[in-house]
Amino acid sequence: MTVAERIDAANAKVIDIFENGQPVWADVLPAGQVVPGMNKNTILYAGPPIAKENIVLPVRNAICGAGVHEHLAATMEEAWEKVMAGEIELDSAQNHNCADGACMATSASMPVCVVTDQMTGESGFCVPHPGNKREVLRWGYYNDEIEKDLVWFRDVFGPGLSAALRHMGGMNLKALLAKTAGMGDENHVRQPASSMAMDLQLIAALADLDVPGRDDIIRFLANNDRFSLHVMMAASECTMAAAKKIPYSTVMCGFGGNGVELGIQMAGTGNAWYTVPAPKILGMFLNPTWTENDILGFLGDSCVTEVYGFGGFSAIAGPAYVIMTGGTIDDARSRTERARSISLGTHKFPVPWDGNRGLPCGIDVRKVVAQNLSPISHGGSTLKTGGQGGSGSAELPMDMFKQALVAISKVFREENK
């Protein structure tokens, strides 16, 4: 086989996983029990690996808060000292089939959504969405009130969801996405339809059970129209976990920012990252006095949903988000057409106002470079001091894709030595 034929064959396998995989939300369990390579003193963060001294303030706060939560340190200051001394181990969440939204840090006792692909058997993980409070660990805050919430998530919410999911026999996420197609979600920054459909199933299951804190769990679900995001991040991760096991593929299978650098991963090179200085997500600020100088570069792993085919790549499915952040419906259509031109697959979730076409998935690094056309991602922006600054979009820098293409060429050159 020629190099091109080997790449095409590998890409076909990856696209089969994207299009035909069946991610099922199976359980909610402590991260230390299920996330590969997770130790009691491990804390995972968003985006590509970064030198400890370069970690941005909100992520540092979340890491230290997680360290205190795990009783690895008594104070935030002590937690950071232990990080610098190597007593608390840090790593990129996506290197462990896990994802951290925004500034979130995942530690061993925290509950994670466990999503397993019934076709490949691979699993992905993400902590549940923390709700609509402004100050949460996910946005780089930690205090006594947040610690109470983390304990509730660990001791009440996680076990309650676990019982509901086991009672249901799991939740097929492809079926849920098909049900909510054409309801205005782009399933990265906007997902009220998916969240409500998900919450209804969970609430119905909880109504059959006598679990501790049931009413509070139901109340939390009913008040969170972004709840499905973190479950879909875990679904994306289980898909990417399978893709990373297929050599020679040039399909994008990882994507995240740490506030300093933005990076992608490619199926054929596994957990290798290809990084550039992180661009800023611009569009709409939540406070009119804030400016571009107040926000960090691209931060968070929630954009891994885009790798699966959502967010900016499926902008036409959620044009209200594009309009809200300063664009038009034509911009939404253009973003999806851009992704479609550089993708190899299609999700069969028809969008009525887009000719009932499905949504593109499986960005091919070769197509991006050949056409000199990179995708546009949606996302939330993070304030330098912590908290969400706004929402919008960013065009992905071309150099990440060029680096990935050079890397796959090196794989073939090494083989032929």
XYZ file of C-alpha atoms in Angstrom, residues 183-329:
147
model
C -34.107 22.121 18.264
C -31.424 24.816 18.170
C -28.503 23.220 20.023
C -24.959 23.345 18.674
C -24.057 21.181 21.701
C -20.991 23.017 22.857
C -21.989 26.403 24.224
C -25.730 26.033 23.651
C -27.552 22.828 24.668
C -30.905 23.545 26.398
C -32.768 20.941 24.322
C -30.221 18.188 24.966
C -30.035 19.087 28.646
C -33.799 19.072 29.095
C -34.160 15.736 27.285
C -31.376 14.281 29.420
C -32.766 15.712 32.644
C -36.260 14.357 31.957
C -34.896 10.829 31.670
C -32.857 11.188 34.853
C -35.724 12.738 36.805
C -38.089 9.965 35.731
C -35.580 7.373 36.945
C -34.978 9.220 40.218
C -38.741 9.306 40.843
C -38.634 5.490 41.009
C -35.801 5.469 43.539
C -35.378 6.360 47.182
C -31.882 7.820 47.074
C -30.478 10.293 49.628
C -30.980 13.898 48.557
C -33.293 12.958 45.684
C -35.278 16.209 45.754
C -32.126 18.333 45.755
C -30.720 16.308 42.843
C -33.930 16.799 40.847
C -33.966 20.517 41.680
C -30.346 20.864 40.497
C -31.071 19.095 37.202
C -34.197 21.172 36.552
C -32.218 24.398 36.975
C -29.267 23.559 34.708
C -29.812 23.966 30.970
C -26.110 23.272 30.306
C -26.011 19.961 32.144
C -25.558 17.822 29.034
C -22.295 19.572 28.064
C -20.025 17.601 30.379
C -21.711 14.319 29.510
C -21.095 15.063 25.829
C -17.468 15.884 26.633
C -17.131 12.390 28.108
C -18.830 10.986 24.989
C -16.325 12.795 22.806
C -13.467 11.447 24.911
C -14.583 7.825 24.569
C -14.659 8.312 20.797
C -11.211 9.919 20.776
C -9.819 7.162 23.012
C -10.676 4.642 20.299
C -9.410 6.892 17.494
C -6.015 7.309 19.154
C -5.429 3.565 18.821
C -5.477 3.691 15.007
C -2.017 4.350 13.514
C -1.511 6.568 10.461
C -4.831 8.410 10.749
C -4.751 12.160 10.066
C -8.107 12.837 11.761
C -8.096 15.445 14.533
C -8.883 13.719 17.844
C -8.002 16.165 20.610
C -8.352 19.893 21.151
C -7.954 22.157 24.171
C -6.373 25.233 25.660
C -4.603 25.952 28.939
C -4.855 29.747 28.721
C -1.306 30.044 27.381
C -1.230 27.532 24.529
C -3.892 25.982 22.331
C -3.287 22.487 21.006
C -4.696 19.673 18.923
C -4.076 15.943 18.847
C -4.278 13.618 15.842
C -5.432 10.012 15.858
C -2.307 8.628 14.219
C 0.024 10.126 16.835
C -2.034 9.482 19.972
C -1.424 11.820 22.897
C 1.152 14.003 21.127
C 0.139 17.675 21.192
C 0.695 20.293 18.480
C 0.510 23.728 20.047
C 0.506 27.448 19.310
C 0.037 30.559 21.455
C -3.607 30.521 22.525
C -5.859 32.931 20.614
C -8.652 34.673 22.502
C -12.327 33.802 22.179
C -14.091 37.007 21.176
C -17.689 37.920 20.524
C -19.670 38.996 23.567
C -18.595 40.110 27.059
C -20.848 39.433 30.030
C -19.909 42.822 31.488
C -19.760 45.813 29.099
C -16.768 47.270 30.962
C -14.590 44.231 30.234
C -12.263 44.247 27.244
C -9.994 41.834 25.406
C -7.240 42.718 27.883
C -9.289 41.199 30.727
C -9.462 37.681 29.316
C -7.036 34.816 28.940
C -6.216 32.938 25.790
C -8.316 29.934 24.792
C -8.842 27.849 27.951
C -10.655 24.568 28.547
C -11.446 21.141 27.114
C -15.140 21.670 26.379
C -14.077 22.242 22.774
C -13.428 18.488 22.529
C -17.140 18.394 21.638
C -16.131 20.297 18.505
C -13.724 17.519 17.573
C -16.733 15.190 17.687
C -18.559 17.562 15.335
C -20.434 20.076 17.487
C -20.032 23.741 18.475
C -18.597 25.942 15.758
C -18.355 22.946 13.424
C -22.148 22.564 13.635
C -22.913 26.260 14.047
C -25.863 26.103 11.653
C -27.621 23.794 14.144
C -27.512 26.575 16.771
C -27.618 29.887 14.869
C -29.049 31.704 17.907
C -25.678 31.385 19.625
C -23.860 32.881 16.633
C -26.315 35.794 16.488
C -26.105 36.355 20.267
C -22.300 36.636 20.066
C -22.287 39.140 17.218
C -22.644 37.030 14.066
C -25.426 36.273 11.618
C -27.195 33.160 10.389
